[in-house]
mmCIF file with all atom_site columns, C-alpha atoms in Angstrom:
data_model
loop_
_atom_site.group_PDB
_atom_site.id
_atom_site.type_symbol
_atom_site.label_atom_id
_atom_site.label_alt_id
_atom_site.label_comp_id
_atom_site.label_asym_id
_atom_site.label_entity_id
_atom_site.label_seq_id
_atom_site.pdbx_PDB_ins_code
_atom_site.Cartn_x
_atom_site.Cartn_y
_atom_site.Cartn_z
_atom_site.occupancy
_atom_site.B_iso_or_equiv
_atom_site.pdbx_formal_charge
_atom_site.auth_seq_id
_atom_site.auth_comp_id
_atom_site.auth_asym_id
_atom_site.auth_atom_id
_atom_site.pdbx_PDB_model_num
ATOM 1   C CA . MET U 1 1   ? -53.488 44.082 55.305 1.00 0.00 ? 276 MET U CA 1
ATOM 2   C CA . THR U 1 2   ? -57.040 42.890 55.766 1.00 0.00 ? 277 THR U CA 1
ATOM 3   C CA . ARG U 1 3   ? -58.137 40.620 58.572 1.00 0.00 ? 278 ARG U CA 1
ATOM 4   C CA . LYS U 1 4   ? -58.970 37.911 56.022 1.00 0.00 ? 279 LYS U CA 1
ATOM 5   C CA . LYS U 1 5   ? -55.414 37.919 54.606 1.00 0.00 ? 280 LYS U CA 1
ATOM 6   C CA . LEU U 1 6   ? -53.939 37.885 58.101 1.00 0.00 ? 281 LEU U CA 1
ATOM 7   C CA . LYS U 1 7   ? -56.061 34.863 59.035 1.00 0.00 ? 282 LYS U CA 1
ATOM 8   C CA . ALA U 1 8   ? -54.922 33.013 55.900 1.00 0.00 ? 283 ALA U CA 1
ATOM 9   C CA . ILE U 1 9   ? -51.263 33.620 56.792 1.00 0.00 ? 284 ILE U CA 1
ATOM 10  C CA . CYS U 1 10  ? -51.873 32.348 60.331 1.00 0.00 ? 285 CYS U CA 1
ATOM 11  C CA . LYS U 1 11  ? -53.535 29.162 59.075 1.00 0.00 ? 286 LYS U CA 1
ATOM 12  C CA . THR U 1 12  ? -50.624 28.544 56.705 1.00 0.00 ? 287 THR U CA 1
ATOM 13  C CA . ASN U 1 13  ? -48.158 28.903 59.586 1.00 0.00 ? 288 ASN U CA 1
ATOM 14  C CA . LEU U 1 14  ? -50.156 26.425 61.685 1.00 0.00 ? 289 LEU U CA 1
ATOM 15  C CA . LYS U 1 15  ? -50.364 23.986 58.780 1.00 0.00 ? 290 LYS U CA 1
ATOM 16  C CA . ASN U 1 16  ? -46.585 24.208 58.258 1.00 0.00 ? 291 ASN U CA 1
ATOM 17  C CA . LYS U 1 17  ? -46.060 23.406 61.966 1.00 0.00 ? 292 LYS U CA 1
ATOM 18  C CA . GLN U 1 18  ? -44.927 26.897 62.900 1.00 0.00 ? 293 GLN U CA 1
ATOM 19  C CA . PRO U 1 19  ? -47.135 27.472 65.954 1.00 0.00 ? 294 PRO U CA 1
ATOM 20  C CA . HIS U 1 20  ? -45.051 30.397 67.247 1.00 0.00 ? 295 HIS U CA 1
ATOM 21  C CA . PHE U 1 21  ? -45.669 32.376 64.058 1.00 0.00 ? 296 PHE U CA 1
ATOM 22  C CA . ALA U 1 22  ? -49.336 31.397 64.137 1.00 0.00 ? 297 ALA U CA 1
ATOM 23  C CA . ALA U 1 23  ? -49.639 32.628 67.738 1.00 0.00 ? 298 ALA U CA 1
ATOM 24  C CA . VAL U 1 24  ? -48.036 35.935 66.760 1.00 0.00 ? 299 VAL U CA 1
ATOM 25  C CA . CYS U 1 25  ? -50.468 36.172 63.846 1.00 0.00 ? 300 CYS U CA 1
ATOM 26  C CA . PHE U 1 26  ? -53.497 35.559 66.051 1.00 0.00 ? 301 PHE U CA 1
ATOM 27  C CA . LYS U 1 27  ? -52.222 38.189 68.486 1.00 0.00 ? 302 LYS U CA 1
ATOM 28  C CA . GLU U 1 28  ? -51.998 40.605 65.544 1.00 0.00 ? 303 GLU U CA 1
ATOM 29  C CA . ILE U 1 29  ? -55.577 39.750 64.571 1.00 0.00 ? 304 ILE U CA 1
ATOM 30  C CA . ILE U 1 30  ? -56.708 40.636 68.089 1.00 0.00 ? 305 ILE U CA 1
ATOM 31  C CA . ILE U 1 31  ? -54.750 43.912 67.990 1.00 0.00 ? 306 ILE U CA 1
ATOM 32  C CA . PHE U 1 32  ? -56.058 44.616 64.470 1.00 0.00 ? 307 PHE U CA 1
ATOM 33  C CA . THR U 1 33  ? -59.652 44.018 65.613 1.00 0.00 ? 308 THR U CA 1
ATOM 34  C CA . THR U 1 34  ? -59.234 46.060 68.808 1.00 0.00 ? 309 THR U CA 1
ATOM 35  C CA . LYS U 1 35  ? -57.750 48.965 66.854 1.00 0.00 ? 310 LYS U CA 1
ATOM 36  C CA . LYS U 1 36  ? -60.640 48.846 64.391 1.00 0.00 ? 311 LYS U CA 1
ATOM 37  C CA . ILE U 1 37  ? -63.196 48.862 67.230 1.00 0.00 ? 312 ILE U CA 1
ATOM 38  C CA . GLY U 1 38  ? -61.390 51.820 68.827 1.00 0.00 ? 313 GLY U CA 1
ATOM 39  C CA . ASP U 1 39  ? -61.394 53.719 65.524 1.00 0.00 ? 314 ASP U CA 1
ATOM 40  C CA . ASN U 1 40  ? -65.130 53.098 65.133 1.00 0.00 ? 315 ASN U CA 1
ATOM 41  C CA . ARG U 1 41  ? -65.855 54.378 68.652 1.00 0.00 ? 316 ARG U CA 1
ATOM 42  C CA . GLU U 1 42  ? -63.725 57.477 68.015 1.00 0.00 ? 317 GLU U CA 1
ATOM 43  C CA . LYS U 1 43  ? -65.730 58.102 64.826 1.00 0.00 ? 318 LYS U CA 1
ATOM 44  C CA . GLN U 1 44  ? -68.937 57.696 66.840 1.00 0.00 ? 319 GLN U CA 1
ATOM 45  C CA . ALA U 1 45  ? -67.670 60.255 69.375 1.00 0.00 ? 320 ALA U CA 1
ATOM 46  C CA . GLU U 1 46  ? -66.612 62.601 66.568 1.00 0.00 ? 321 GLU U CA 1
ATOM 47  C CA . GLU U 1 47  ? -70.091 62.460 64.997 1.00 0.00 ? 322 GLU U CA 1
ATOM 48  C CA . TYR U 1 48  ? -71.634 63.125 68.405 1.00 0.00 ? 323 TYR U CA 1
ATOM 49  C CA . LEU U 1 49  ? -69.442 66.219 68.869 1.00 0.00 ? 324 LEU U CA 1
ATOM 50  C CA . LYS U 1 50  ? -70.242 67.492 65.374 1.00 0.00 ? 325 LYS U CA 1
ATOM 51  C CA . LYS U 1 51  ? -73.968 67.211 66.120 1.00 0.00 ? 326 LYS U CA 1
ATOM 52  C CA . LEU U 1 52  ? -73.365 69.422 69.167 1.00 0.00 ? 327 LEU U CA 1
ATOM 53  C CA . GLY U 1 53  ? -71.707 72.023 66.945 1.00 0.00 ? 328 GLY U CA 1
ATOM 54  C CA . TYR U 1 54  ? -68.049 71.242 67.653 1.00 0.00 ? 329 TYR U CA 1
ATOM 55  C CA . LYS U 1 55  ? -65.536 71.658 64.831 1.00 0.00 ? 330 LYS U CA 1
ATOM 56  C CA . VAL U 1 56  ? -63.082 68.734 64.802 1.00 0.00 ? 331 VAL U CA 1
ATOM 57  C CA . ILE U 1 57  ? -59.525 69.952 64.125 1.00 0.00 ? 332 ILE U CA 1
ATOM 58  C CA . GLU U 1 58  ? -57.417 66.802 64.668 1.00 0.00 ? 333 GLU U CA 1
ATOM 59  C CA . ARG U 1 59  ? -57.851 63.085 65.270 1.00 0.00 ? 334 ARG U CA 1
ATOM 60  C CA . ASN U 1 60  ? -55.276 60.833 66.932 1.00 0.00 ? 335 ASN U CA 1
ATOM 61  C CA . TRP U 1 61  ? -52.731 63.614 67.447 1.00 0.00 ? 336 TRP U CA 1
ATOM 62  C CA . LYS U 1 62  ? -49.528 62.050 68.767 1.00 0.00 ? 337 LYS U CA 1
ATOM 63  C CA . TYR U 1 63  ? -47.000 63.764 70.990 1.00 0.00 ? 338 TYR U CA 1
ATOM 64  C CA . SER U 1 64  ? -43.724 61.873 70.826 1.00 0.00 ? 339 SER U CA 1
ATOM 65  C CA . ARG U 1 65  ? -43.946 58.728 72.913 1.00 0.00 ? 340 ARG U CA 1
ATOM 66  C CA . ILE U 1 66  ? -45.732 60.558 75.698 1.00 0.00 ? 341 ILE U CA 1
ATOM 67  C CA . GLY U 1 67  ? -49.260 60.181 74.468 1.00 0.00 ? 342 GLY U CA 1
ATOM 68  C CA . GLU U 1 68  ? -52.009 60.655 71.966 1.00 0.00 ? 343 GLU U CA 1
ATOM 69  C CA . ILE U 1 69  ? -55.099 62.805 71.980 1.00 0.00 ? 344 ILE U CA 1
ATOM 70  C CA . ASP U 1 70  ? -58.051 61.063 70.344 1.00 0.00 ? 345 ASP U CA 1
ATOM 71  C CA . ILE U 1 71  ? -59.913 64.193 69.224 1.00 0.00 ? 346 ILE U CA 1
ATOM 72  C CA . ILE U 1 72  ? -59.042 67.878 69.274 1.00 0.00 ? 347 ILE U CA 1
ATOM 73  C CA . ALA U 1 73  ? -62.082 70.057 68.606 1.00 0.00 ? 348 ALA U CA 1
ATOM 74  C CA . LEU U 1 74  ? -63.237 73.635 68.845 1.00 0.00 ? 349 LEU U CA 1
ATOM 75  C CA . GLU U 1 75  ? -66.414 74.526 70.728 1.00 0.00 ? 350 GLU U CA 1
ATOM 76  C CA . LYS U 1 76  ? -67.020 78.200 69.966 1.00 0.00 ? 351 LYS U CA 1
ATOM 77  C CA . THR U 1 77  ? -63.807 79.769 71.343 1.00 0.00 ? 352 THR U CA 1
ATOM 78  C CA . THR U 1 78  ? -62.736 76.843 73.529 1.00 0.00 ? 353 THR U CA 1
ATOM 79  C CA . LEU U 1 79  ? -60.222 74.261 72.363 1.00 0.00 ? 354 LEU U CA 1
ATOM 80  C CA . VAL U 1 80  ? -61.307 70.838 73.617 1.00 0.00 ? 355 VAL U CA 1
ATOM 81  C CA . PHE U 1 81  ? -59.023 67.808 73.994 1.00 0.00 ? 356 PHE U CA 1
ATOM 82  C CA . VAL U 1 82  ? -61.157 64.671 74.020 1.00 0.00 ? 357 VAL U CA 1
ATOM 83  C CA . GLU U 1 83  ? -60.223 61.219 75.288 1.00 0.00 ? 358 GLU U CA 1
ATOM 84  C CA . VAL U 1 84  ? -62.530 58.440 74.055 1.00 0.00 ? 359 VAL U CA 1
ATOM 85  C CA . LYS U 1 85  ? -62.816 55.241 76.089 1.00 0.00 ? 360 LYS U CA 1
ATOM 86  C CA . TYR U 1 86  ? -64.858 52.175 75.187 1.00 0.00 ? 361 TYR U CA 1
ATOM 87  C CA . ARG U 1 87  ? -65.550 49.010 77.136 1.00 0.00 ? 362 ARG U CA 1
ATOM 88  C CA . ARG U 1 88  ? -67.417 46.059 75.707 1.00 0.00 ? 363 ARG U CA 1
ATOM 89  C CA . SER U 1 89  ? -67.975 44.616 79.188 1.00 0.00 ? 364 SER U CA 1
ATOM 90  C CA . LYS U 1 90  ? -67.512 45.701 82.778 1.00 0.00 ? 365 LYS U CA 1
ATOM 91  C CA . THR U 1 91  ? -65.322 42.708 83.618 1.00 0.00 ? 366 THR U CA 1
ATOM 92  C CA . PHE U 1 92  ? -62.303 44.994 83.969 1.00 0.00 ? 367 PHE U CA 1
ATOM 93  C CA . GLY U 1 93  ? -64.290 48.052 85.040 1.00 0.00 ? 368 GLY U CA 1
ATOM 94  C CA . SER U 1 94  ? -66.260 50.684 83.202 1.00 0.00 ? 369 SER U CA 1
ATOM 95  C CA . ALA U 1 95  ? -64.824 52.948 80.510 1.00 0.00 ? 370 ALA U CA 1
ATOM 96  C CA . ILE U 1 96  ? -64.415 55.877 82.924 1.00 0.00 ? 371 ILE U CA 1
ATOM 97  C CA . GLU U 1 97  ? -62.434 53.671 85.309 1.00 0.00 ? 372 GLU U CA 1
ATOM 98  C CA . ALA U 1 98  ? -59.895 53.069 82.527 1.00 0.00 ? 373 ALA U CA 1
ATOM 99  C CA . ILE U 1 99  ? -58.724 56.679 82.795 1.00 0.00 ? 374 ILE U CA 1
ATOM 100 C CA . THR U 1 100 ? -56.142 56.439 85.533 1.00 0.00 ? 375 THR U CA 1
ATOM 101 C CA . PRO U 1 101 ? -54.217 59.396 87.003 1.00 0.00 ? 376 PRO U CA 1
ATOM 102 C CA . LYS U 1 102 ? -51.200 58.288 84.926 1.00 0.00 ? 377 LYS U CA 1
ATOM 103 C CA . LYS U 1 103 ? -53.295 58.217 81.723 1.00 0.00 ? 378 LYS U CA 1
ATOM 104 C CA . PHE U 1 104 ? -54.770 61.627 82.540 1.00 0.00 ? 379 PHE U CA 1
ATOM 105 C CA . GLN U 1 105 ? -51.265 63.040 83.094 1.00 0.00 ? 380 GLN U CA 1
ATOM 106 C CA . LYS U 1 106 ? -50.257 61.854 79.613 1.00 0.00 ? 381 LYS U CA 1
ATOM 107 C CA . ILE U 1 107 ? -53.334 63.497 78.088 1.00 0.00 ? 382 ILE U CA 1
ATOM 108 C CA . TYR U 1 108 ? -52.582 66.714 79.977 1.00 0.00 ? 383 TYR U CA 1
ATOM 109 C CA . GLU U 1 109 ? -48.923 66.763 78.874 1.00 0.00 ? 384 GLU U CA 1
ATOM 110 C CA . SER U 1 110 ? -49.945 66.071 75.282 1.00 0.00 ? 385 SER U CA 1
ATOM 111 C CA . ALA U 1 111 ? -52.498 68.885 75.411 1.00 0.00 ? 386 ALA U CA 1
ATOM 112 C CA . LEU U 1 112 ? -49.848 71.319 76.682 1.00 0.00 ? 387 LEU U CA 1
ATOM 113 C CA . ALA U 1 113 ? -47.496 70.196 73.900 1.00 0.00 ? 388 ALA U CA 1
ATOM 114 C CA . TYR U 1 114 ? -50.223 70.817 71.313 1.00 0.00 ? 389 TYR U CA 1
ATOM 115 C CA . LEU U 1 115 ? -50.849 74.293 72.719 1.00 0.00 ? 390 LEU U CA 1
ATOM 116 C CA . SER U 1 116 ? -47.146 75.146 72.550 1.00 0.00 ? 391 SER U CA 1
ATOM 117 C CA . GLN U 1 117 ? -46.773 73.821 68.983 1.00 0.00 ? 392 GLN U CA 1
ATOM 118 C CA . THR U 1 118 ? -49.796 75.471 67.408 1.00 0.00 ? 393 THR U CA 1
ATOM 119 C CA . ASN U 1 119 ? -49.544 78.886 65.761 1.00 0.00 ? 394 ASN U CA 1
ATOM 120 C CA . ILE U 1 120 ? -52.941 79.924 67.088 1.00 0.00 ? 395 ILE U CA 1
ATOM 121 C CA . LYS U 1 121 ? -52.981 81.056 70.697 1.00 0.00 ? 396 LYS U CA 1
ATOM 122 C CA . TYR U 1 122 ? -55.967 79.630 72.529 1.00 0.00 ? 397 TYR U CA 1
ATOM 123 C CA . THR U 1 123 ? -56.924 81.255 75.824 1.00 0.00 ? 398 THR U CA 1
ATOM 124 C CA . ASN U 1 124 ? -59.672 78.777 76.675 1.00 0.00 ? 399 ASN U CA 1
ATOM 125 C CA . TYR U 1 125 ? -59.085 75.062 76.647 1.00 0.00 ? 400 TYR U CA 1
ATOM 126 C CA . ARG U 1 126 ? -60.247 72.000 78.542 1.00 0.00 ? 401 ARG U CA 1
ATOM 127 C CA . ILE U 1 127 ? -60.076 68.213 78.593 1.00 0.00 ? 402 ILE U CA 1
ATOM 128 C CA . ASP U 1 128 ? -63.258 66.208 78.049 1.00 0.00 ? 403 ASP U CA 1
ATOM 129 C CA . VAL U 1 129 ? -63.842 62.474 78.224 1.00 0.00 ? 404 VAL U CA 1
ATOM 130 C CA . ILE U 1 130 ? -66.357 60.534 76.168 1.00 0.00 ? 405 ILE U CA 1
ATOM 131 C CA . THR U 1 131 ? -67.071 57.056 77.474 1.00 0.00 ? 406 THR U CA 1
ATOM 132 C CA . ILE U 1 132 ? -68.973 54.345 75.693 1.00 0.00 ? 407 ILE U CA 1
ATOM 133 C CA . ASP U 1 133 ? -70.054 51.295 77.670 1.00 0.00 ? 408 ASP U CA 1
ATOM 134 C CA . LYS U 1 134 ? -71.610 48.476 75.698 1.00 0.00 ? 409 LYS U CA 1
ATOM 135 C CA . ASN U 1 135 ? -74.711 47.222 77.402 1.00 0.00 ? 410 ASN U CA 1
ATOM 136 C CA . ALA U 1 136 ? -77.891 46.042 75.715 1.00 0.00 ? 411 ALA U CA 1
ATOM 137 C CA . HIS U 1 137 ? -77.891 49.591 74.327 1.00 0.00 ? 412 HIS U CA 1
ATOM 138 C CA . PRO U 1 138 ? -74.451 51.230 74.054 1.00 0.00 ? 413 PRO U CA 1
ATOM 139 C CA . GLU U 1 139 ? -74.340 54.218 76.351 1.00 0.00 ? 414 GLU U CA 1
ATOM 140 C CA . LEU U 1 140 ? -72.328 57.331 75.429 1.00 0.00 ? 415 LEU U CA 1
ATOM 141 C CA . ASN U 1 141 ? -71.446 59.757 78.227 1.00 0.00 ? 416 ASN U CA 1
ATOM 142 C CA . HIS U 1 142 ? -69.758 63.127 77.704 1.00 0.00 ? 417 HIS U CA 1
ATOM 143 C CA . ILE U 1 143 ? -67.917 64.461 80.734 1.00 0.00 ? 418 ILE U CA 1
ATOM 144 C CA . LYS U 1 144 ? -66.737 68.048 80.297 1.00 0.00 ? 419 LYS U CA 1
ATOM 145 C CA . ASN U 1 145 ? -63.760 69.758 81.913 1.00 0.00 ? 420 ASN U CA 1
ATOM 146 C CA . VAL U 1 146 ? -62.177 66.717 83.533 1.00 0.00 ? 421 VAL U CA 1
ATOM 147 C CA . TYR U 1 147 ? -59.360 67.241 86.029 1.00 0.00 ? 422 TYR U CA 1
ATOM 148 C CA . LEU U 1 148 ? -57.756 65.353 88.876 1.00 0.00 ? 423 LEU U CA 1
#
């Protein structure tokens, strides 16, 4: 469903005096927009990695309910699990501050699950983080081999 169609449904619900349904619709618009922004930033990170010579193997790989890995790529012989974080303002902290120990643990567990499920045995692997903070000029930072 496009954002335009979703907006039309929300307006109809408001017009028909169904504010609860309209509120749910507007919440979905926000989620829809946020998801789209996240997808665009992940594409931006993917293009950045490709320019550096990485080969992208997977995007948005999900491990059960535990977690999701935004990008799985190969840099020469090293398998790289990449978390992409974007912040449009620093009101709630920078993008790097959004990666909490709990979030990192989920990424780590998902990475181990991927390694156990793949048929190829990788001896070298690491977790990287790409952060994008929107300032006057969006700033992309690539932090390699992140650990707690």
